[in-house]
């Protein structure tokens, strides 16, 4: 469509109405940064976001958005993200170990190994976003079962978000119908919301001068708490903190997992590119994980180009 209609075009999805797509860098800057007040977020879409994540920085408008964005932005500065990087490496190592065990087991039984990369990438990215957003171990790669993990899968099934919240946002009356999938999605939202709020309340309580506990961690929740403490007039309420933690889950999980799945698929289709990438990783890293500085400084250029 971009090739056919250009950087700005409109399409319609029944029953969700018309949508305008903007892909030009200058146009996106004007809408998102320079003049956002002239382009309010679509109310119908924000209803859907609020069903999934509450009213966080993604769906808030006006003064509320400005205040939340100021706090959230501090949680993503270079030094803060760098401190989270070891969690990424640790979870990648766990995934590699799991694959090694599967391959060894299959080899012992004389069969080749087949891995569903969409599922694998969804599992490892959920493990990472759980730990980095609010210190919760989903342990998907390890195969651990938990009510919260199953609840999240009901909200965000493999391959993208569920269509159910979109329908409920557009037609709230559907909430009152005894449809099993609707009820399951509602229970899943309550389960995840209860967990996030419990962790948020515990972290806030431990920061009270009257508390003897120290539950602080180097995750995004703790970084937002620190940023709020340094900006007393702009601190986030417990509800806003919980909303933004769920926003991180919504925005950071399936998007990353889908990008990685497509990267693996395209590498599988292009063996020359795959060989060149492996050679660069072997020459520059020699089997070790890259440092955060190497990634941010583009010291591994072909890897960056592939991603």
GROMACS .gro file of C-alpha atoms in nm:
model
  307
    1UNK     CA    1   0.000   0.000   0.000
    2UNK     CA    2   0.289   0.237   0.074
    3UNK     CA    3   0.424   0.182  -0.278
    4UNK     CA    4   0.078   0.230  -0.428
    5UNK     CA    5  -0.066   0.516  -0.222
    6UNK     CA    6   0.235   0.695  -0.068
    7UNK     CA    7   0.323   0.793   0.290
    8UNK     CA    8  -0.033   0.889   0.390
    9UNK     CA    9  -0.337   0.679   0.311
   10UNK     CA   10  -0.668   0.577   0.465
   11UNK     CA   11  -0.828   0.235   0.499
   12UNK     CA   12  -1.146   0.103   0.657
   13UNK     CA   13  -1.203  -0.201   0.876
   14UNK     CA   14  -1.563  -0.290   0.956
   15UNK     CA   15  -1.692  -0.231   1.218
   16UNK     CA   16  -1.400  -0.023   1.346
   17UNK     CA   17  -1.427   0.264   1.097
   18UNK     CA   18  -1.161   0.453   0.902
   19UNK     CA   19  -0.790   0.461   0.991
   20UNK     CA   20  -0.520   0.690   0.852
   21UNK     CA   21  -0.168   0.551   0.814
   22UNK     CA   22   0.126   0.795   0.829
   23UNK     CA   23   0.474   0.662   0.750
   24UNK     CA   24   0.681   0.967   0.653
   25UNK     CA   25   0.939   1.064   0.918
   26UNK     CA   26   0.850   1.436   0.910
   27UNK     CA   27   0.478   1.363   0.931
   28UNK     CA   28   0.525   1.124   1.223
   29UNK     CA   29   0.742   1.378   1.407
   30UNK     CA   30   0.472   1.643   1.367
   31UNK     CA   31   0.198   1.411   1.497
   32UNK     CA   32   0.391   1.250   1.784
   33UNK     CA   33   0.637   1.519   1.897
   34UNK     CA   34   0.598   1.868   1.749
   35UNK     CA   35   0.221   1.915   1.761
   36UNK     CA   36   0.062   1.618   1.942
   37UNK     CA   37  -0.221   1.829   2.084
   38UNK     CA   38  -0.351   1.881   1.730
   39UNK     CA   39  -0.373   1.504   1.680
   40UNK     CA   40  -0.559   1.346   1.974
   41UNK     CA   41  -0.547   0.969   1.998
   42UNK     CA   42  -0.850   0.788   1.847
   43UNK     CA   43  -1.098   0.727   2.128
   44UNK     CA   44  -1.207   0.388   1.995
   45UNK     CA   45  -0.847   0.262   1.980
   46UNK     CA   46  -0.771   0.401   2.326
   47UNK     CA   47  -1.069   0.215   2.471
   48UNK     CA   48  -0.906  -0.104   2.346
   49UNK     CA   49  -0.568  -0.007   2.496
   50UNK     CA   50  -0.730   0.082   2.830
   51UNK     CA   51  -0.902  -0.257   2.845
   52UNK     CA   52  -0.561  -0.422   2.808
   53UNK     CA   53  -0.341  -0.186   3.009
   54UNK     CA   54  -0.541   0.083   3.185
   55UNK     CA   55  -0.479   0.454   3.135
   56UNK     CA   56  -0.101   0.466   3.107
   57UNK     CA   57   0.129   0.683   2.900
   58UNK     CA   58   0.014   0.514   2.579
   59UNK     CA   59  -0.352   0.615   2.618
   60UNK     CA   60  -0.335   0.927   2.840
   61UNK     CA   61  -0.382   1.272   2.689
   62UNK     CA   62  -0.300   1.632   2.778
   63UNK     CA   63  -0.149   1.718   3.116
   64UNK     CA   64  -0.174   1.357   3.235
   65UNK     CA   65   0.024   1.233   2.935
   66UNK     CA   66   0.290   1.503   2.975
   67UNK     CA   67   0.339   1.421   3.343
   68UNK     CA   68   0.352   1.044   3.289
   69UNK     CA   69   0.581   1.075   2.987
   70UNK     CA   70   0.828   1.284   3.189
   71UNK     CA   71   0.858   1.007   3.452
   72UNK     CA   72   0.855   0.715   3.210
   73UNK     CA   73   1.122   0.876   2.988
   74UNK     CA   74   1.363   0.884   3.283
   75UNK     CA   75   1.325   0.507   3.319
   76UNK     CA   76   1.457   0.463   2.965
   77UNK     CA   77   1.771   0.674   2.972
   78UNK     CA   78   2.096   0.508   2.862
   79UNK     CA   79   2.237   0.419   3.206
   80UNK     CA   80   1.905   0.274   3.325
   81UNK     CA   81   1.860   0.051   3.021
   82UNK     CA   82   2.225  -0.058   3.041
   83UNK     CA   83   2.163  -0.192   3.393
   84UNK     CA   84   1.879  -0.408   3.259
   85UNK     CA   85   2.094  -0.559   2.984
   86UNK     CA   86   2.236  -0.850   3.193
   87UNK     CA   87   1.878  -0.981   3.227
   88UNK     CA   88   1.855  -1.002   2.847
   89UNK     CA   89   2.180  -1.199   2.829
   90UNK     CA   90   2.077  -1.430   3.114
   91UNK     CA   91   1.743  -1.514   2.952
   92UNK     CA   92   1.909  -1.569   2.614
   93UNK     CA   93   2.150  -1.814   2.778
   94UNK     CA   94   1.855  -2.000   2.934
   95UNK     CA   95   1.692  -2.026   2.590
   96UNK     CA   96   2.015  -2.155   2.431
   97UNK     CA   97   2.051  -2.416   2.709
   98UNK     CA   98   1.693  -2.532   2.652
   99UNK     CA   99   1.755  -2.566   2.278
  100UNK     CA  100   2.080  -2.755   2.340
  101UNK     CA  101   1.897  -3.006   2.562
  102UNK     CA  102   1.623  -3.058   2.303
  103UNK     CA  103   1.877  -3.108   2.023
  104UNK     CA  104   2.082  -3.353   2.231
  105UNK     CA  105   1.772  -3.550   2.324
  106UNK     CA  106   1.653  -3.569   1.963
  107UNK     CA  107   2.001  -3.671   1.845
  108UNK     CA  108   2.009  -3.956   2.098
  109UNK     CA  109   1.683  -4.084   1.952
  110UNK     CA  110   1.803  -4.043   1.595
  111UNK     CA  111   1.570  -3.765   1.484
  112UNK     CA  112   1.620  -3.409   1.370
  113UNK     CA  113   1.505  -3.115   1.580
  114UNK     CA  114   1.219  -2.887   1.474
  115UNK     CA  115   1.152  -2.570   1.678
  116UNK     CA  116   0.854  -2.339   1.639
  117UNK     CA  117   1.040  -2.006   1.637
  118UNK     CA  118   0.725  -1.798   1.680
  119UNK     CA  119   0.650  -1.978   2.006
  120UNK     CA  120   1.013  -1.977   2.118
  121UNK     CA  121   1.052  -1.603   2.058
  122UNK     CA  122   0.722  -1.531   2.230
  123UNK     CA  123   0.835  -1.727   2.536
  124UNK     CA  124   1.177  -1.566   2.574
  125UNK     CA  125   1.050  -1.212   2.514
  126UNK     CA  126   0.772  -1.259   2.771
  127UNK     CA  127   1.029  -1.384   3.024
  128UNK     CA  128   1.245  -1.079   2.955
  129UNK     CA  129   0.967  -0.819   2.965
  130UNK     CA  130   0.827  -0.969   3.285
  131UNK     CA  131   1.161  -0.937   3.463
  132UNK     CA  132   1.256  -0.598   3.320
  133UNK     CA  133   0.912  -0.437   3.361
  134UNK     CA  134   0.829  -0.540   3.717
  135UNK     CA  135   1.059  -0.819   3.832
  136UNK     CA  136   0.818  -1.106   3.766
  137UNK     CA  137   0.951  -1.439   3.638
  138UNK     CA  138   0.705  -1.591   3.389
  139UNK     CA  139   0.960  -1.872   3.325
  140UNK     CA  140   0.801  -1.960   2.991
  141UNK     CA  141   1.123  -2.099   2.842
  142UNK     CA  142   1.163  -2.334   3.139
  143UNK     CA  143   0.809  -2.455   3.086
  144UNK     CA  144   0.687  -2.349   3.429
  145UNK     CA  145   0.310  -2.333   3.465
  146UNK     CA  146   0.143  -2.046   3.644
  147UNK     CA  147  -0.203  -1.892   3.652
  148UNK     CA  148  -0.057  -1.554   3.558
  149UNK     CA  149   0.127  -1.692   3.255
  150UNK     CA  150  -0.190  -1.861   3.129
  151UNK     CA  151  -0.385  -1.540   3.193
  152UNK     CA  152  -0.139  -1.339   2.986
  153UNK     CA  153  -0.165  -1.593   2.702
  154UNK     CA  154  -0.544  -1.545   2.706
  155UNK     CA  155  -0.494  -1.169   2.674
  156UNK     CA  156  -0.206  -1.184   2.423
  157UNK     CA  157  -0.214  -1.519   2.239
  158UNK     CA  158   0.077  -1.624   2.018
  159UNK     CA  159   0.107  -1.402   1.714
  160UNK     CA  160  -0.067  -1.091   1.848
  161UNK     CA  161  -0.329  -0.945   2.073
  162UNK     CA  162  -0.667  -1.108   2.113
  163UNK     CA  163  -0.954  -0.976   1.902
  164UNK     CA  164  -1.186  -0.997   2.202
  165UNK     CA  165  -1.079  -0.672   2.378
  166UNK     CA  166  -1.132  -0.489   2.047
  167UNK     CA  167  -1.490  -0.616   2.031
  168UNK     CA  168  -1.556  -0.537   2.396
  169UNK     CA  169  -1.415  -0.186   2.352
  170UNK     CA  170  -1.636  -0.125   2.049
  171UNK     CA  171  -1.947  -0.296   2.190
  172UNK     CA  172  -1.939  -0.282   2.575
  173UNK     CA  173  -2.277  -0.456   2.593
  174UNK     CA  174  -2.100  -0.778   2.490
  175UNK     CA  175  -1.953  -0.790   2.842
  176UNK     CA  176  -2.293  -0.902   2.966
  177UNK     CA  177  -2.322  -1.198   2.730
  178UNK     CA  178  -2.237  -1.542   2.875
  179UNK     CA  179  -1.975  -1.614   2.608
  180UNK     CA  180  -1.696  -1.839   2.752
  181UNK     CA  181  -1.414  -1.666   2.563
  182UNK     CA  182  -1.531  -1.324   2.685
  183UNK     CA  183  -1.549  -1.446   3.044
  184UNK     CA  184  -1.207  -1.610   3.015
  185UNK     CA  185  -1.055  -1.286   2.883
  186UNK     CA  186  -1.215  -1.089   3.167
  187UNK     CA  187  -1.080  -1.331   3.430
  188UNK     CA  188  -0.736  -1.312   3.268
  189UNK     CA  189  -0.739  -0.932   3.287
  190UNK     CA  190  -0.833  -0.947   3.656
  191UNK     CA  191  -0.561  -1.203   3.733
  192UNK     CA  192  -0.284  -1.004   3.564
  193UNK     CA  193  -0.409  -0.674   3.703
  194UNK     CA  194  -0.420  -0.812   4.059
  195UNK     CA  195  -0.061  -0.939   4.034
  196UNK     CA  196   0.077  -0.612   3.893
  197UNK     CA  197  -0.107  -0.402   4.150
  198UNK     CA  198   0.013  -0.623   4.437
  199UNK     CA  199   0.376  -0.587   4.326
  200UNK     CA  200   0.337  -0.211   4.278
  201UNK     CA  201   0.180  -0.166   4.624
  202UNK     CA  202   0.458  -0.371   4.785
  203UNK     CA  203   0.732  -0.169   4.614
  204UNK     CA  204   0.572   0.163   4.710
  205UNK     CA  205   0.526   0.049   5.070
  206UNK     CA  206   0.889  -0.057   5.103
  207UNK     CA  207   0.995   0.294   5.002
  208UNK     CA  208   0.801   0.446   5.291
  209UNK     CA  209   1.020   0.589   5.572
  210UNK     CA  210   0.830   0.360   5.810
  211UNK     CA  211   0.922   0.044   5.616
  212UNK     CA  212   1.216  -0.178   5.708
  213UNK     CA  213   1.188  -0.379   5.384
  214UNK     CA  214   1.406  -0.328   5.077
  215UNK     CA  215   1.229  -0.465   4.767
  216UNK     CA  216   1.403  -0.234   4.521
  217UNK     CA  217   1.523  -0.382   4.191
  218UNK     CA  218   1.675  -0.253   3.870
  219UNK     CA  219   1.355  -0.291   3.669
  220UNK     CA  220   1.134  -0.033   3.500
  221UNK     CA  221   0.891  -0.017   3.792
  222UNK     CA  222   1.170   0.071   4.033
  223UNK     CA  223   1.314   0.323   3.788
  224UNK     CA  224   0.976   0.497   3.768
  225UNK     CA  225   0.957   0.504   4.147
  226UNK     CA  226   1.300   0.663   4.167
  227UNK     CA  227   1.211   0.917   3.899
  228UNK     CA  228   0.893   1.004   4.087
  229UNK     CA  229   1.085   1.050   4.411
  230UNK     CA  230   1.309   1.301   4.234
  231UNK     CA  231   1.006   1.485   4.089
  232UNK     CA  232   0.767   1.505   4.383
  233UNK     CA  233   0.512   1.714   4.198
  234UNK     CA  234   0.501   1.468   3.910
  235UNK     CA  235   0.515   1.129   4.084
  236UNK     CA  236   0.285   0.859   3.953
  237UNK     CA  237   0.005   0.715   4.164
  238UNK     CA  238  -0.001   0.341   4.235
  239UNK     CA  239  -0.275   0.307   3.975
  240UNK     CA  240  -0.069   0.491   3.713
  241UNK     CA  241   0.238   0.283   3.794
  242UNK     CA  242   0.035  -0.037   3.746
  243UNK     CA  243  -0.110   0.098   3.420
  244UNK     CA  244   0.235   0.172   3.282
  245UNK     CA  245   0.376  -0.166   3.384
  246UNK     CA  246   0.094  -0.329   3.186
  247UNK     CA  247   0.162  -0.087   2.900
  248UNK     CA  248   0.525  -0.208   2.892
  249UNK     CA  249   0.399  -0.566   2.871
  250UNK     CA  250   0.158  -0.477   2.592
  251UNK     CA  251   0.406  -0.268   2.390
  252UNK     CA  252   0.726  -0.462   2.457
  253UNK     CA  253   0.635  -0.828   2.426
  254UNK     CA  254   0.458  -0.930   2.107
  255UNK     CA  255   0.615  -0.651   1.900
  256UNK     CA  256   0.966  -0.776   1.979
  257UNK     CA  257   0.877  -1.141   1.951
  258UNK     CA  258   0.718  -1.090   1.607
  259UNK     CA  259   1.023  -0.897   1.480
  260UNK     CA  260   1.256  -1.175   1.598
  261UNK     CA  261   1.036  -1.445   1.445
  262UNK     CA  262   1.040  -1.270   1.107
  263UNK     CA  263   1.416  -1.220   1.135
  264UNK     CA  264   1.465  -1.596   1.183
  265UNK     CA  265   1.226  -1.671   0.896
  266UNK     CA  266   1.405  -1.436   0.657
  267UNK     CA  267   1.746  -1.570   0.758
  268UNK     CA  268   1.619  -1.922   0.687
  269UNK     CA  269   1.518  -1.809   0.337
  270UNK     CA  270   1.852  -1.637   0.273
  271UNK     CA  271   2.140  -1.874   0.356
  272UNK     CA  272   2.407  -1.636   0.224
  273UNK     CA  273   2.291  -1.363   0.461
  274UNK     CA  274   2.276  -1.615   0.746
  275UNK     CA  275   2.632  -1.732   0.677
  276UNK     CA  276   2.761  -1.374   0.663
  277UNK     CA  277   2.591  -1.290   0.993
  278UNK     CA  278   2.731  -1.599   1.165
  279UNK     CA  279   3.078  -1.515   1.038
  280UNK     CA  280   3.060  -1.161   1.177
  281UNK     CA  281   2.939  -1.287   1.516
  282UNK     CA  282   3.215  -1.549   1.524
  283UNK     CA  283   3.489  -1.303   1.426
  284UNK     CA  284   3.386  -1.022   1.660
  285UNK     CA  285   3.250  -1.213   1.960
  286UNK     CA  286   3.414  -1.556   1.953
  287UNK     CA  287   3.118  -1.724   2.123
  288UNK     CA  288   3.055  -1.467   2.398
  289UNK     CA  289   2.752  -1.240   2.430
  290UNK     CA  290   2.794  -0.885   2.299
  291UNK     CA  291   2.821  -0.606   2.553
  292UNK     CA  292   2.558  -0.336   2.568
  293UNK     CA  293   2.816  -0.083   2.452
  294UNK     CA  294   2.899  -0.293   2.145
  295UNK     CA  295   2.533  -0.303   2.046
  296UNK     CA  296   2.469   0.067   2.109
  297UNK     CA  297   2.791   0.176   1.932
  298UNK     CA  298   2.714  -0.035   1.625
  299UNK     CA  299   3.028  -0.242   1.672
  300UNK     CA  300   2.847  -0.535   1.508
  301UNK     CA  301   2.711  -0.361   1.197
  302UNK     CA  302   2.579  -0.658   1.000
  303UNK     CA  303   2.379  -0.782   1.299
  304UNK     CA  304   2.228  -0.435   1.331
  305UNK     CA  305   2.147  -0.431   0.961
  306UNK     CA  306   1.972  -0.770   0.983
  307UNK     CA  307   1.760  -0.663   1.281
   0.00000   0.00000   0.00000
